[in-house]
mmCIF file of C-alpha atoms in Angstrom:
data_model
loop_
_atom_site.group_PDB
_atom_site.id
_atom_site.type_symbol
_atom_site.label_atom_id
_atom_site.label_comp_id
_atom_site.label_asym_id
_atom_site.label_seq_id
_atom_site.Cartn_x
_atom_site.Cartn_y
_atom_site.Cartn_z
ATOM 1 C CA UNK A 1 57.233 89.317 56.445
ATOM 2 C CA UNK A 2 58.815 85.901 56.850
ATOM 3 C CA UNK A 3 55.805 84.730 58.879
ATOM 4 C CA UNK A 4 53.440 85.772 56.056
ATOM 5 C CA UNK A 5 55.514 83.913 53.456
ATOM 6 C CA UNK A 6 55.508 80.816 55.669
ATOM 7 C CA UNK A 7 51.703 80.914 55.957
ATOM 8 C CA UNK A 8 51.310 81.257 52.188
ATOM 9 C CA UNK A 9 53.624 78.306 51.566
ATOM 10 C CA UNK A 10 51.784 76.189 54.118
ATOM 11 C CA UNK A 11 48.453 77.012 52.475
ATOM 12 C CA UNK A 12 49.787 75.971 49.076
ATOM 13 C CA UNK A 13 51.049 72.659 50.469
ATOM 14 C CA UNK A 14 47.692 71.924 52.098
ATOM 15 C CA UNK A 15 45.851 72.790 48.893
ATOM 16 C CA UNK A 16 48.125 70.484 46.978
ATOM 17 C CA UNK A 17 47.445 67.670 49.418
ATOM 18 C CA UNK A 18 43.729 68.149 48.920
ATOM 19 C CA UNK A 19 44.065 67.803 45.155
ATOM 20 C CA UNK A 20 46.027 64.569 45.519
ATOM 21 C CA UNK A 21 42.911 62.885 46.908
ATOM 22 C CA UNK A 22 41.651 62.746 43.321
ATOM 23 C CA UNK A 23 44.623 60.680 42.183
ATOM 24 C CA UNK A 24 44.344 57.035 43.320
ATOM 25 C CA UNK A 25 47.402 55.656 45.062
ATOM 26 C CA UNK A 26 48.230 52.047 45.889
ATOM 27 C CA UNK A 27 47.395 52.712 49.528
ATOM 28 C CA UNK A 28 43.970 54.088 48.581
ATOM 29 C CA UNK A 29 42.704 50.804 47.094
ATOM 30 C CA UNK A 30 40.043 49.129 49.194
ATOM 31 C CA UNK A 31 39.212 46.134 46.975
ATOM 32 C CA UNK A 32 39.287 44.771 43.427
ATOM 33 C CA UNK A 33 36.173 43.144 41.963
ATOM 34 C CA UNK A 34 36.461 40.674 39.078
ATOM 35 C CA UNK A 35 33.510 39.765 36.875
ATOM 36 C CA UNK A 36 32.743 38.126 33.526
ATOM 37 C CA UNK A 37 30.039 38.994 31.004
ATOM 38 C CA UNK A 38 28.883 35.357 31.383
ATOM 39 C CA UNK A 39 29.944 32.459 33.584
ATOM 40 C CA UNK A 40 29.172 29.715 31.058
ATOM 41 C CA UNK A 41 30.793 29.452 27.648
ATOM 42 C CA UNK A 42 31.226 27.002 24.784
ATOM 43 C CA UNK A 43 34.783 25.994 23.924
ATOM 44 C CA UNK A 44 34.848 27.983 20.663
ATOM 45 C CA UNK A 45 33.674 31.179 22.338
ATOM 46 C CA UNK A 46 35.444 33.990 24.162
ATOM 47 C CA UNK A 47 34.469 35.775 27.367
ATOM 48 C CA UNK A 48 35.655 39.237 28.398
ATOM 49 C CA UNK A 49 36.662 39.680 32.022
ATOM 50 C CA UNK A 50 36.461 43.027 33.822
ATOM 51 C CA UNK A 51 38.279 44.238 36.925
ATOM 52 C CA UNK A 52 37.107 47.239 38.939
ATOM 53 C CA UNK A 53 39.148 48.850 41.703
ATOM 54 C CA UNK A 54 37.329 50.489 44.617
ATOM 55 C CA UNK A 55 39.119 53.230 46.550
ATOM 56 C CA UNK A 56 38.932 54.911 49.933
ATOM 57 C CA UNK A 57 38.375 58.640 50.555
ATOM 58 C CA UNK A 58 35.392 58.749 48.202
ATOM 59 C CA UNK A 59 37.489 58.243 45.083
ATOM 60 C CA UNK A 60 35.413 56.958 42.156
ATOM 61 C CA UNK A 61 35.720 53.281 41.155
ATOM 62 C CA UNK A 62 37.994 52.660 38.176
ATOM 63 C CA UNK A 63 38.186 50.048 35.436
ATOM 64 C CA UNK A 64 41.622 48.429 35.833
ATOM 65 C CA UNK A 65 41.040 45.484 33.484
ATOM 66 C CA UNK A 66 44.108 46.213 31.366
ATOM 67 C CA UNK A 67 46.294 46.801 34.428
ATOM 68 C CA UNK A 68 45.458 43.522 36.113
ATOM 69 C CA UNK A 69 47.651 40.430 36.069
ATOM 70 C CA UNK A 70 45.379 37.671 34.783
ATOM 71 C CA UNK A 71 45.818 33.940 35.157
ATOM 72 C CA UNK A 72 43.776 30.765 34.775
ATOM 73 C CA UNK A 73 43.692 27.631 36.929
ATOM 74 C CA UNK A 74 43.722 25.185 33.990
ATOM 75 C CA UNK A 75 44.845 26.182 30.482
ATOM 76 C CA UNK A 76 43.470 22.990 28.946
ATOM 77 C CA UNK A 77 39.967 24.198 29.846
ATOM 78 C CA UNK A 78 40.387 27.926 29.164
ATOM 79 C CA UNK A 79 43.137 30.530 29.004
ATOM 80 C CA UNK A 80 43.153 34.285 29.531
ATOM 81 C CA UNK A 81 45.256 36.943 27.807
ATOM 82 C CA UNK A 82 46.797 40.144 29.156
ATOM 83 C CA UNK A 83 43.618 42.198 28.700
ATOM 84 C CA UNK A 84 41.259 39.674 30.308
ATOM 85 C CA UNK A 85 39.909 37.952 27.188
ATOM 86 C CA UNK A 86 39.196 34.283 27.949
ATOM 87 C CA UNK A 87 39.254 31.642 25.184
ATOM 88 C CA UNK A 88 37.989 28.091 25.497
ATOM 89 C CA UNK A 89 40.504 25.254 25.477
ATOM 90 C CA UNK A 90 40.479 21.599 24.538
ATOM 91 C CA UNK A 91 38.436 20.206 27.419
ATOM 92 C CA UNK A 92 35.277 21.107 29.273
ATOM 93 C CA UNK A 93 34.809 21.783 32.972
ATOM 94 C CA UNK A 94 35.215 24.536 35.515
ATOM 95 C CA UNK A 95 38.139 26.944 35.433
ATOM 96 C CA UNK A 96 38.987 29.759 37.808
ATOM 97 C CA UNK A 97 40.021 33.079 36.263
ATOM 98 C CA UNK A 98 41.902 35.271 38.714
ATOM 99 C CA UNK A 99 42.821 38.923 38.419
ATOM 100 C CA UNK A 100 45.318 40.581 40.760
ATOM 101 C CA UNK A 101 46.143 44.278 41.019
ATOM 102 C CA UNK A 102 48.658 45.664 43.515
ATOM 103 C CA UNK A 103 48.164 43.407 46.555
ATOM 104 C CA UNK A 104 44.471 42.867 45.832
ATOM 105 C CA UNK A 105 42.809 40.127 43.830
ATOM 106 C CA UNK A 106 39.621 38.255 43.130
ATOM 107 C CA UNK A 107 38.401 35.464 40.884
ATOM 108 C CA UNK A 108 35.440 34.110 38.948
ATOM 109 C CA UNK A 109 34.668 30.496 38.081
ATOM 110 C CA UNK A 110 33.661 29.838 34.469
ATOM 111 C CA UNK A 111 32.091 26.653 33.136
ATOM 112 C CA UNK A 112 33.293 25.601 29.684
ATOM 113 C CA UNK A 113 31.277 23.177 27.530
ATOM 114 C CA UNK A 114 33.649 21.129 25.370
ATOM 115 C CA UNK A 115 33.356 20.568 21.624
ATOM 116 C CA UNK A 116 32.319 16.956 20.970
ATOM 117 C CA UNK A 117 32.120 16.709 17.157
ATOM 118 C CA UNK A 118 32.209 18.814 14.008
ATOM 119 C CA UNK A 119 30.901 18.404 10.475
ATOM 120 C CA UNK A 120 31.361 20.388 7.274
ATOM 121 C CA UNK A 121 28.218 21.616 5.547
ATOM 122 C CA UNK A 122 28.194 22.500 1.838
ATOM 123 C CA UNK A 123 25.273 23.882 -0.174
ATOM 124 C CA UNK A 124 26.502 21.777 -3.129
ATOM 125 C CA UNK A 125 28.439 18.547 -3.611
ATOM 126 C CA UNK A 126 29.001 18.651 -7.386
ATOM 127 C CA UNK A 127 30.985 21.719 -8.320
ATOM 128 C CA UNK A 128 32.412 23.305 -11.437
ATOM 129 C CA UNK A 129 35.934 24.470 -12.133
ATOM 130 C CA UNK A 130 36.954 27.902 -10.848
ATOM 131 C CA UNK A 131 33.924 28.103 -8.597
ATOM 132 C CA UNK A 132 33.870 29.877 -5.244
ATOM 133 C CA UNK A 133 31.796 28.246 -2.532
ATOM 134 C CA UNK A 134 31.175 29.115 1.107
ATOM 135 C CA UNK A 135 31.406 26.109 3.427
ATOM 136 C CA UNK A 136 30.332 25.965 7.061
ATOM 137 C CA UNK A 137 31.503 23.996 10.071
ATOM 138 C CA UNK A 138 28.845 22.937 12.574
ATOM 139 C CA UNK A 139 30.087 22.088 16.038
ATOM 140 C CA UNK A 140 28.172 19.797 18.385
ATOM 141 C CA UNK A 141 28.965 20.243 22.064
ATOM 142 C CA UNK A 142 28.817 17.925 25.054
ATOM 143 C CA UNK A 143 25.396 19.227 26.066
ATOM 144 C CA UNK A 144 23.981 18.591 22.575
ATOM 145 C CA UNK A 145 24.009 22.233 21.494
ATOM 146 C CA UNK A 146 24.932 22.859 17.840
ATOM 147 C CA UNK A 147 26.731 26.111 16.981
ATOM 148 C CA UNK A 148 28.395 27.612 13.925
ATOM 149 C CA UNK A 149 32.097 26.847 14.361
ATOM 150 C CA UNK A 150 33.268 27.975 10.910
ATOM 151 C CA UNK A 151 35.771 30.568 12.086
ATOM 152 C CA UNK A 152 36.950 28.530 15.073
ATOM 153 C CA UNK A 153 38.342 25.627 13.046
ATOM 154 C CA UNK A 154 41.560 25.041 11.120
ATOM 155 C CA UNK A 155 40.685 24.395 7.459
ATOM 156 C CA UNK A 156 42.771 22.363 4.998
ATOM 157 C CA UNK A 157 42.203 21.099 1.458
ATOM 158 C CA UNK A 158 43.688 18.186 -0.474
ATOM 159 C CA UNK A 159 42.997 18.466 -4.190
ATOM 160 C CA UNK A 160 45.531 16.369 -6.071
ATOM 161 C CA UNK A 161 46.613 18.116 -9.269
ATOM 162 C CA UNK A 162 44.105 20.919 -8.810
ATOM 163 C CA UNK A 163 45.064 24.328 -7.436
ATOM 164 C CA UNK A 164 41.998 24.410 -5.187
ATOM 165 C CA UNK A 165 42.399 26.565 -2.092
ATOM 166 C CA UNK A 166 40.428 27.230 1.049
ATOM 167 C CA UNK A 167 40.493 30.206 3.386
ATOM 168 C CA UNK A 168 40.243 29.989 7.161
ATOM 169 C CA UNK A 169 36.688 31.323 7.006
ATOM 170 C CA UNK A 170 35.591 28.288 4.948
ATOM 171 C CA UNK A 171 35.619 29.932 1.502
ATOM 172 C CA UNK A 172 36.593 27.330 -1.122
ATOM 173 C CA UNK A 173 37.990 28.004 -4.590
ATOM 174 C CA UNK A 174 37.688 24.809 -6.660
ATOM 175 C CA UNK A 175 40.657 25.350 -8.961
ATOM 176 C CA UNK A 176 41.111 24.490 -12.624
ATOM 177 C CA UNK A 177 40.955 20.690 -12.711
ATOM 178 C CA UNK A 178 38.286 17.997 -12.479
ATOM 179 C CA UNK A 179 38.245 15.363 -9.763
ATOM 180 C CA UNK A 180 37.681 15.178 -6.031
ATOM 181 C CA UNK A 181 38.528 17.714 -3.361
ATOM 182 C CA UNK A 182 38.939 16.593 0.246
ATOM 183 C CA UNK A 183 38.179 19.240 2.854
ATOM 184 C CA UNK A 184 39.146 18.833 6.500
ATOM 185 C CA UNK A 185 38.522 20.904 9.608
ATOM 186 C CA UNK A 186 40.126 20.386 12.984
ATOM 187 C CA UNK A 187 40.333 21.823 16.467
ATOM 188 C CA UNK A 188 42.636 20.009 18.874
ATOM 189 C CA UNK A 189 41.687 16.328 18.325
ATOM 190 C CA UNK A 190 38.194 17.014 16.919
ATOM 191 C CA UNK A 191 38.061 16.554 13.130
ATOM 192 C CA UNK A 192 35.529 16.654 10.339
ATOM 193 C CA UNK A 193 35.872 15.987 6.620
ATOM 194 C CA UNK A 194 33.938 16.305 3.389
ATOM 195 C CA UNK A 195 34.639 15.176 -0.170
ATOM 196 C CA UNK A 196 33.415 17.291 -3.077
ATOM 197 C CA UNK A 197 33.479 16.547 -6.805
ATOM 198 C CA UNK A 198 34.578 19.018 -9.464
ATOM 199 C CA UNK A 199 32.963 18.372 -12.849
ATOM 200 C CA UNK A 200 33.774 19.809 -16.307
#
């Protein structure tokens, strides 16, 4: 009787141990691979990193991107957040993005092309009162590439007595007064400006 109960208990324990092979443990990790969806980026862009853990005992690989501790080698070139999203910084060059999980880690080197200049583009220069106008910012990069940088810039407006406003997507409202409106965009120490005229 007692022997039979012992055998049943032992069988249950062994069965339980077999099921645990499907649950990854720290000791089951064989390696962690880190990759990026591209290894070259422009300073106004973002790159998503991905971390994949490989396990022993035939356990399926798992995406551990949001469990990884991310860090960058130079924040002035690029910086990475807690979920592996990399944003370009002030300068260009190579930056190493490292992901570590448990005692495992790996890294990828990204090349960032710095922003060299920016200009504001307007479909019109002479505007009317209470007009809404969409402006654009064009960024020129160190390699000569020109990209739309409208939503990557900080927009400001100086309009004197007017109540002109501008949104951070470049949408301008001219206000209710005549005169000149000075628009400025900036990112770190890169600036661009444009003067528009509001007519009656």
